[in-house]
Amino acid sequence: MLDATSSTATQIRHGATDNTGGQHDTTDKAVNDTASPTTPVDDRTGQRIVPETAHSIARRPENRYGNRPTMKDVAARAGVGLKTVSRVVNGEPGVTPDTERRVQEAIEALGFRRNDSARVLRKGRTASIGLVLEDLADPFYGPLSRAVEEVSRAHGSLLINGSSAEDPDREQELALALCARRVDGLVIIPAGDDHRYLEPEIRAGVATVFVDRPAGRIDADVVLSDSFGGARDGVAHLIAHGHRRIGFIGDMPRIHTAAERLRGYRAAMEDAGIPVEEGWMSLGVTDPERVRRAAEEMLSGPAPVTAVFAGNNRVTVTVVRVLAEHARRVALVGFDDFELADLLRPGITVVAQDPARLGRTAAERLFQQLDGSLLTPERIELPTRLIARGSGELPPAD
Amino acid sequence: MLDATSSTATQIRHGATDNTGGQHDTTDKAVNDTASPTTPVDDRTGQRIVPETAHSIARRPENRYGNRPTMKDVAARAGVGLKTVSRVVNGEPGVTPDTERRVQEAIEALGFRRNDSARVLRKGRTASIGLVLEDLADPFYGPLSRAVEEVSRAHGSLLINGSSAEDPDREQELALALCARRVDGLVIIPAGDDHRYLEPEIRAGVATVFVDRPAGRIDADVVLSDSFGGARDGVAHLIAHGHRRIGFIGDMPRIHTAAERLRGYRAAMEDAGIPVEEGWMSLGVTDPERVRRAAEEMLSGPAPVTAVFAGNNRVTVTVVRVLAEHARRVALVGFDDFELADLLRPGITVVAQDPARLGRTAAERLFQQLDGSLLTPERIELPTRLIARGSGELPPAD
DNA sequence: CCCGGCTGTGACAACGTTGTCCAGGCTCTA
DNA sequence: TAGAGCCTGGACAACGTTGTCACAGCCGGG
């Protein structure tokens, strides 16, 4: 089976130009080549005698990448003008049905496809937007990017995306590469905290929306979840169930969302009049191993915490693992929902964001910018939702 | 609870400063316009830049369609030739340090960024590849697309991607749109089963690799998981633990992977000499509700199944939910691993694919095609791995 | 009969970049 | 000091498309 498919490969790849289309192509090219009388052609006339330049070799059909028919080729084959082909391809009015048919046939026969690079160059707009996120594989960003893609698609745009891996330099590199591609707009989940590098781009008309975390040192549209309020509610939920010694495990406070969630934790504790002890908080841990150590630490000692608030889904999952091995029952509320949270025993109580809505809102805002219907940058905060599933309702076990 | 936050998004207007709007916008432009065509340099430098946000500048009508400095502008400002700027921008040799410095300063001052559309048009290669997948939000495709992105990045390419939503027409539309953008290559997770529409593109030099499912009716590189073998092993695992009445719930058999897994199921049963009853198989169900009904059906009746083999991760998750509500303990093996499968009680035994490796392999093969180092299309099958976690080792409960 | 407008078509110039090739100015050697 | 050769810089033509404009033919109304 494998051999059979392999053997036909070369025929399909390279063989097809020999008999049918090949003659036509070369004839057309020859006509085209000699048909520019305006230039004072010394090298042109000598072309047959002079040894090949790199250029002429590069122009040989078999060596040229993208040796594709152009509108000129289609026009020649259909016996019409270049612009008429353009009109047909773009569905512009003012072409006789008969002419249109001839052009369509030529397009079909040559396998022509419009070169959008050239089109972009001419028209200015690329009908594509860029998405810079942290990690394509993070389940939180899946729905978010899909939402962006859907809105994008609805506006006839393609989506180019890349991951910054939480590295500010890489974020910048990516964003600027996208700008060089002349994307119409950018949706960015920031890794860094200084985005002044985007100022020339924004000034040049690149629509820009930041999601999940705010932009740094520039004025721009931002779409966020209410991290502060969500965390405060989640911690208050634990307090309402009788907990007083509550731990907090979160990401580096230089990340805005992490800082906000920490602030929410502190606010809830303060509202309840509970002084926070230093050992209850673990900041800046991300990798599972360190989260594990941090959790075990605050669960041991003379006055261990009876509940944990986890700052994001990765932390939550690790804490769930630690608690599963733990004798005493410890309450848990996590920020971010995750699949199967309801299937665990107990189900995991979470403060849920709506990543799809984040993405949708950001993308819609982007296209509003492009419409010109948006005048002032705004900061939009989407609400979070507390989903009680059991783990957050466990009473304190002293 | 949470009514206040959950009803609407909180919108906070961010400090967008001046309202000195549009009047002198147009005046500035008028000056600029009349002076620029012949000698564009000095008035640019002399122009006073009033403190304004990047946004208010971008909103000016003449900037709306992205008017940006070009190499020509940079050249004029630096007092050098066009090509010299090009050399500096591309790091080509043959420019005096002093000249280079002048050019760099001009670039900085004007906020110039090379227009890659024009570059692409000229050079032929776009340094971007397209990824057509089924659903960006599906956790299975997260690691896959990240792997593709990483390889792509290592080769200096950007990744453009879109979701086909399992719709062949949309797949085709997307793939061809990407070709019109002149991506250098395509990684496709096929939704349809006829890809002859890609023949002109492949012939024109677009590298193409299919992942997860084979290409239809064309000869192309394919990277797959060993669905047949994996399913056979998984079902054999259940048989080895004493099961004979084993159910199978999978996707539509028109999807290649689904058909292969069904075939694996049948093979394992046949190897064990167990005749398969019609009611044990449920094909073509995807949405949770129908999976649920199918599962409940085969778990009821006079001779219910004692074990279920689930054809993909979405099915597995739904079956887990059904079994959780079920009195009798039913064994389960699922195709595809998923996060937290180990945390459930019992842990879910799965036949794991390696989506990241699928993506990486496909992307590497793509760039090999682009190097010219690949001549013949191949079909690569990656092995699966059975991970026993408990649910697949439950004995039959009759 | 002419005139003005309308319709279908095509020639041509941009869009911003890079490859090619040539022109000066320089250094180095005889 | 002149010729050869190198280094730097710039003019120009592509790349494939679309916007502008002009032109030819045709119509109906005066």
mmCIF file with all atom_site columns, N, CA and C in Angstrom, chain B residues 228-244 246 264-272 274 309 333 351 386 392:
data_model
loop_
_atom_site.group_PDB
_atom_site.id
_atom_site.type_symbol
_atom_site.label_atom_id
_atom_site.label_alt_id
_atom_site.label_comp_id
_atom_site.label_asym_id
_atom_site.label_entity_id
_atom_site.label_seq_id
_atom_site.pdbx_PDB_ins_code
_atom_site.Cartn_x
_atom_site.Cartn_y
_atom_site.Cartn_z
_atom_site.occupancy
_atom_site.B_iso_or_equiv
_atom_site.pdbx_formal_charge
_atom_site.auth_seq_id
_atom_site.auth_comp_id
_atom_site.auth_asym_id
_atom_site.auth_atom_id
_atom_site.pdbx_PDB_model_num
ATOM 1  N N  . PHE B 1 228 ? -5.990  2.237   14.084 1.00 0.00 ? 228 PHE B N  1
ATOM 2  C CA . PHE B 1 228 ? -6.395  0.836   14.062 1.00 0.00 ? 228 PHE B CA 1
ATOM 3  C C  . PHE B 1 228 ? -5.718  0.068   15.189 1.00 0.00 ? 228 PHE B C  1
ATOM 4  N N  . GLY B 1 229 ? -4.400  0.148   15.203 1.00 0.00 ? 229 GLY B N  1
ATOM 5  C CA . GLY B 1 229 ? -3.640  -0.591  16.211 1.00 0.00 ? 229 GLY B CA 1
ATOM 6  C C  . GLY B 1 229 ? -3.991  -0.157  17.621 1.00 0.00 ? 229 GLY B C  1
ATOM 7  N N  . GLY B 1 230 ? -4.155  1.145   17.801 1.00 0.00 ? 230 GLY B N  1
ATOM 8  C CA . GLY B 1 230 ? -4.466  1.671   19.122 1.00 0.00 ? 230 GLY B CA 1
ATOM 9  C C  . GLY B 1 230 ? -5.804  1.143   19.620 1.00 0.00 ? 230 GLY B C  1
ATOM 10 N N  . ALA B 1 231 ? -6.796  1.201   18.754 1.00 0.00 ? 231 ALA B N  1
ATOM 11 C CA . ALA B 1 231 ? -8.122  0.723   19.151 1.00 0.00 ? 231 ALA B CA 1
ATOM 12 C C  . ALA B 1 231 ? -8.083  -0.778  19.419 1.00 0.00 ? 231 ALA B C  1
ATOM 13 N N  . ARG B 1 232 ? -7.370  -1.494  18.574 1.00 0.00 ? 232 ARG B N  1
ATOM 14 C CA . ARG B 1 232 ? -7.287  -2.943  18.772 1.00 0.00 ? 232 ARG B CA 1
ATOM 15 C C  . ARG B 1 232 ? -6.657  -3.257  20.124 1.00 0.00 ? 232 ARG B C  1
ATOM 16 N N  . ASP B 1 233 ? -5.574  -2.551  20.434 1.00 0.00 ? 233 ASP B N  1
ATOM 17 C CA . ASP B 1 233 ? -4.913  -2.776  21.723 1.00 0.00 ? 233 ASP B CA 1
ATOM 18 C C  . ASP B 1 233 ? -5.836  -2.437  22.878 1.00 0.00 ? 233 ASP B C  1
ATOM 19 N N  . GLY B 1 234 ? -6.539  -1.328  22.743 1.00 0.00 ? 234 GLY B N  1
ATOM 20 C CA . GLY B 1 234 ? -7.421  -0.902  23.824 1.00 0.00 ? 234 GLY B CA 1
ATOM 21 C C  . GLY B 1 234 ? -8.519  -1.926  24.072 1.00 0.00 ? 234 GLY B C  1
ATOM 22 N N  . VAL B 1 235 ? -9.118  -2.406  23.019 1.00 0.00 ? 235 VAL B N  1
ATOM 23 C CA . VAL B 1 235 ? -10.194 -3.381  23.162 1.00 0.00 ? 235 VAL B CA 1
ATOM 24 C C  . VAL B 1 235 ? -9.629  -4.713  23.673 1.00 0.00 ? 235 VAL B C  1
ATOM 25 N N  . ALA B 1 236 ? -8.456  -5.071  23.167 1.00 0.00 ? 236 ALA B N  1
ATOM 26 C CA . ALA B 1 236 ? -7.816  -6.306  23.635 1.00 0.00 ? 236 ALA B CA 1
ATOM 27 C C  . ALA B 1 236 ? -7.532  -6.221  25.140 1.00 0.00 ? 236 ALA B C  1
ATOM 28 N N  . HIS B 1 237 ? -7.200  -5.024  25.580 1.00 0.00 ? 237 HIS B N  1
ATOM 29 C CA . HIS B 1 237 ? -6.951  -4.801  27.003 1.00 0.00 ? 237 HIS B CA 1
ATOM 30 C C  . HIS B 1 237 ? -8.204  -5.124  27.816 1.00 0.00 ? 237 HIS B C  1
ATOM 31 N N  . LEU B 1 238 ? -9.338  -4.684  27.317 1.00 0.00 ? 238 LEU B N  1
ATOM 32 C CA . LEU B 1 238 ? -10.599 -4.981  28.008 1.00 0.00 ? 238 LEU B CA 1
ATOM 33 C C  . LEU B 1 238 ? -10.875 -6.483  27.992 1.00 0.00 ? 238 LEU B C  1
ATOM 34 N N  . ILE B 1 239 ? -10.636 -7.070  26.838 1.00 0.00 ? 239 ILE B N  1
ATOM 35 C CA . ILE B 1 239 ? -10.875 -8.521  26.727 1.00 0.00 ? 239 ILE B CA 1
ATOM 36 C C  . ILE B 1 239 ? -9.968  -9.268  27.710 1.00 0.00 ? 239 ILE B C  1
ATOM 37 N N  . ALA B 1 240 ? -8.721  -8.810  27.796 1.00 0.00 ? 240 ALA B N  1
ATOM 38 C CA . ALA B 1 240 ? -7.773  -9.463  28.705 1.00 0.00 ? 240 ALA B CA 1
ATOM 39 C C  . ALA B 1 240 ? -8.232  -9.368  30.151 1.00 0.00 ? 240 ALA B C  1
ATOM 40 N N  . HIS B 1 241 ? -9.034  -8.373  30.439 1.00 0.00 ? 241 HIS B N  1
ATOM 41 C CA . HIS B 1 241 ? -9.548  -8.253  31.804 1.00 0.00 ? 241 HIS B CA 1
ATOM 42 C C  . HIS B 1 241 ? -10.906 -8.924  31.968 1.00 0.00 ? 241 HIS B C  1
ATOM 43 N N  . GLY B 1 242 ? -11.225 -9.773  31.036 1.00 0.00 ? 242 GLY B N  1
ATOM 44 C CA . GLY B 1 242 ? -12.370 -10.650 31.222 1.00 0.00 ? 242 GLY B CA 1
ATOM 45 C C  . GLY B 1 242 ? -13.658 -10.219 30.535 1.00 0.00 ? 242 GLY B C  1
ATOM 46 N N  . HIS B 1 243 ? -13.617 -9.079  29.828 1.00 0.00 ? 243 HIS B N  1
ATOM 47 C CA . HIS B 1 243 ? -14.854 -8.606  29.205 1.00 0.00 ? 243 HIS B CA 1
ATOM 48 C C  . HIS B 1 243 ? -15.112 -9.318  27.877 1.00 0.00 ? 243 HIS B C  1
ATOM 49 N N  . ARG B 1 244 ? -16.380 -9.539  27.608 1.00 0.00 ? 244 ARG B N  1
ATOM 50 C CA . ARG B 1 244 ? -16.772 -10.094 26.308 1.00 0.00 ? 244 ARG B CA 1
ATOM 51 C C  . ARG B 1 244 ? -17.825 -9.204  25.642 1.00 0.00 ? 244 ARG B C  1
ATOM 52 N N  . ILE B 1 246 ? -18.573 -5.865  24.890 1.00 0.00 ? 246 ILE B N  1
ATOM 53 C CA . ILE B 1 246 ? -17.883 -4.572  24.889 1.00 0.00 ? 246 ILE B CA 1
ATOM 54 C C  . ILE B 1 246 ? -18.545 -3.649  23.874 1.00 0.00 ? 246 ILE B C  1
ATOM 55 N N  . GLY B 1 264 ? -10.358 -1.492  14.298 1.00 0.00 ? 264 GLY B N  1
ATOM 56 C CA . GLY B 1 264 ? -9.534  -2.043  15.368 1.00 0.00 ? 264 GLY B CA 1
ATOM 57 C C  . GLY B 1 264 ? -10.375 -2.779  16.394 1.00 0.00 ? 264 GLY B C  1
ATOM 58 N N  . TYR B 1 265 ? -11.509 -2.178  16.707 1.00 0.00 ? 265 TYR B N  1
ATOM 59 C CA . TYR B 1 265 ? -12.444 -2.806  17.639 1.00 0.00 ? 265 TYR B CA 1
ATOM 60 C C  . TYR B 1 265 ? -12.882 -4.177  17.116 1.00 0.00 ? 265 TYR B C  1
ATOM 61 N N  . ARG B 1 266 ? -13.298 -4.168  15.862 1.00 0.00 ? 266 ARG B N  1
ATOM 62 C CA . ARG B 1 266 ? -13.758 -5.435  15.266 1.00 0.00 ? 266 ARG B CA 1
ATOM 63 C C  . ARG B 1 266 ? -12.634 -6.468  15.236 1.00 0.00 ? 266 ARG B C  1
ATOM 64 N N  . ALA B 1 267 ? -11.446 -6.000  14.908 1.00 0.00 ? 267 ALA B N  1
ATOM 65 C CA . ALA B 1 267 ? -10.313 -6.936  14.810 1.00 0.00 ? 267 ALA B CA 1
ATOM 66 C C  . ALA B 1 267 ? -10.023 -7.581  16.153 1.00 0.00 ? 267 ALA B C  1
ATOM 67 N N  . ALA B 1 268 ? -10.021 -6.754  17.213 1.00 0.00 ? 268 ALA B N  1
ATOM 68 C CA . ALA B 1 268 ? -9.730  -7.312  18.535 1.00 0.00 ? 268 ALA B CA 1
ATOM 69 C C  . ALA B 1 268 ? -10.791 -8.324  18.931 1.00 0.00 ? 268 ALA B C  1
ATOM 70 N N  . MET B 1 269 ? -12.040 -7.986  18.632 1.00 0.00 ? 269 MET B N  1
ATOM 71 C CA . MET B 1 269 ? -13.119 -8.907  18.973 1.00 0.00 ? 269 MET B CA 1
ATOM 72 C C  . MET B 1 269 ? -12.973 -10.205 18.190 1.00 0.00 ? 269 MET B C  1
ATOM 73 N N  . GLU B 1 270 ? -12.648 -10.060 16.930 1.00 0.00 ? 270 GLU B N  1
ATOM 74 C CA . GLU B 1 270 ? -12.526 -11.248 16.092 1.00 0.00 ? 270 GLU B CA 1
ATOM 75 C C  . GLU B 1 270 ? -11.340 -12.101 16.560 1.00 0.00 ? 270 GLU B C  1
ATOM 76 N N  . ASP B 1 271 ? -10.247 -11.430 16.892 1.00 0.00 ? 271 ASP B N  1
ATOM 77 C CA . ASP B 1 271 ? -9.081  -12.158 17.387 1.00 0.00 ? 271 ASP B CA 1
ATOM 78 C C  . ASP B 1 271 ? -9.443  -13.012 18.604 1.00 0.00 ? 271 ASP B C  1
ATOM 79 N N  . ALA B 1 272 ? -10.364 -12.481 19.405 1.00 0.00 ? 272 ALA B N  1
ATOM 80 C CA . ALA B 1 272 ? -10.747 -13.211 20.617 1.00 0.00 ? 272 ALA B CA 1
ATOM 81 C C  . ALA B 1 272 ? -11.920 -14.147 20.365 1.00 0.00 ? 272 ALA B C  1
ATOM 82 N N  . ILE B 1 274 ? -14.951 -13.339 19.566 1.00 0.00 ? 274 ILE B N  1
ATOM 83 C CA . ILE B 1 274 ? -16.211 -12.844 20.094 1.00 0.00 ? 274 ILE B CA 1
ATOM 84 C C  . ILE B 1 274 ? -17.043 -12.243 18.968 1.00 0.00 ? 274 ILE B C  1
ATOM 85 N N  . PHE B 1 309 ? -15.690 0.985   24.868 1.00 0.00 ? 309 PHE B N  1
ATOM 86 C CA . PHE B 1 309 ? -14.530 1.616   24.248 1.00 0.00 ? 309 PHE B CA 1
ATOM 87 C C  . PHE B 1 309 ? -15.014 2.894   23.572 1.00 0.00 ? 309 PHE B C  1
ATOM 88 N N  . VAL B 1 333 ? -12.375 2.245   28.319 1.00 0.00 ? 333 VAL B N  1
ATOM 89 C CA . VAL B 1 333 ? -11.106 2.676   27.730 1.00 0.00 ? 333 VAL B CA 1
ATOM 90 C C  . VAL B 1 333 ? -11.439 3.710   26.671 1.00 0.00 ? 333 VAL B C  1
ATOM 91 N N  . VAL B 1 351 ? -6.084  5.113   25.362 1.00 0.00 ? 351 VAL B N  1
ATOM 92 C CA . VAL B 1 351 ? -5.115  4.901   24.299 1.00 0.00 ? 351 VAL B CA 1
ATOM 93 C C  . VAL B 1 351 ? -4.654  6.294   23.894 1.00 0.00 ? 351 VAL B C  1
ATOM 94 N N  . LEU B 1 386 ? -0.960  2.763   25.373 1.00 0.00 ? 386 LEU B N  1
ATOM 95 C CA . LEU B 1 386 ? -2.049  2.498   26.291 1.00 0.00 ? 386 LEU B CA 1
ATOM 96 C C  . LEU B 1 386 ? -1.625  2.869   27.707 1.00 0.00 ? 386 LEU B C  1
ATOM 97 N N  . GLY B 1 392 ? -10.012 0.867   32.912 1.00 0.00 ? 392 GLY B N  1
ATOM 98 C CA . GLY B 1 392 ? -9.942  -0.196  31.914 1.00 0.00 ? 392 GLY B CA 1
ATOM 99 C C  . GLY B 1 392 ? -9.624  -1.538  32.535 1.00 0.00 ? 392 GLY B C  1
#
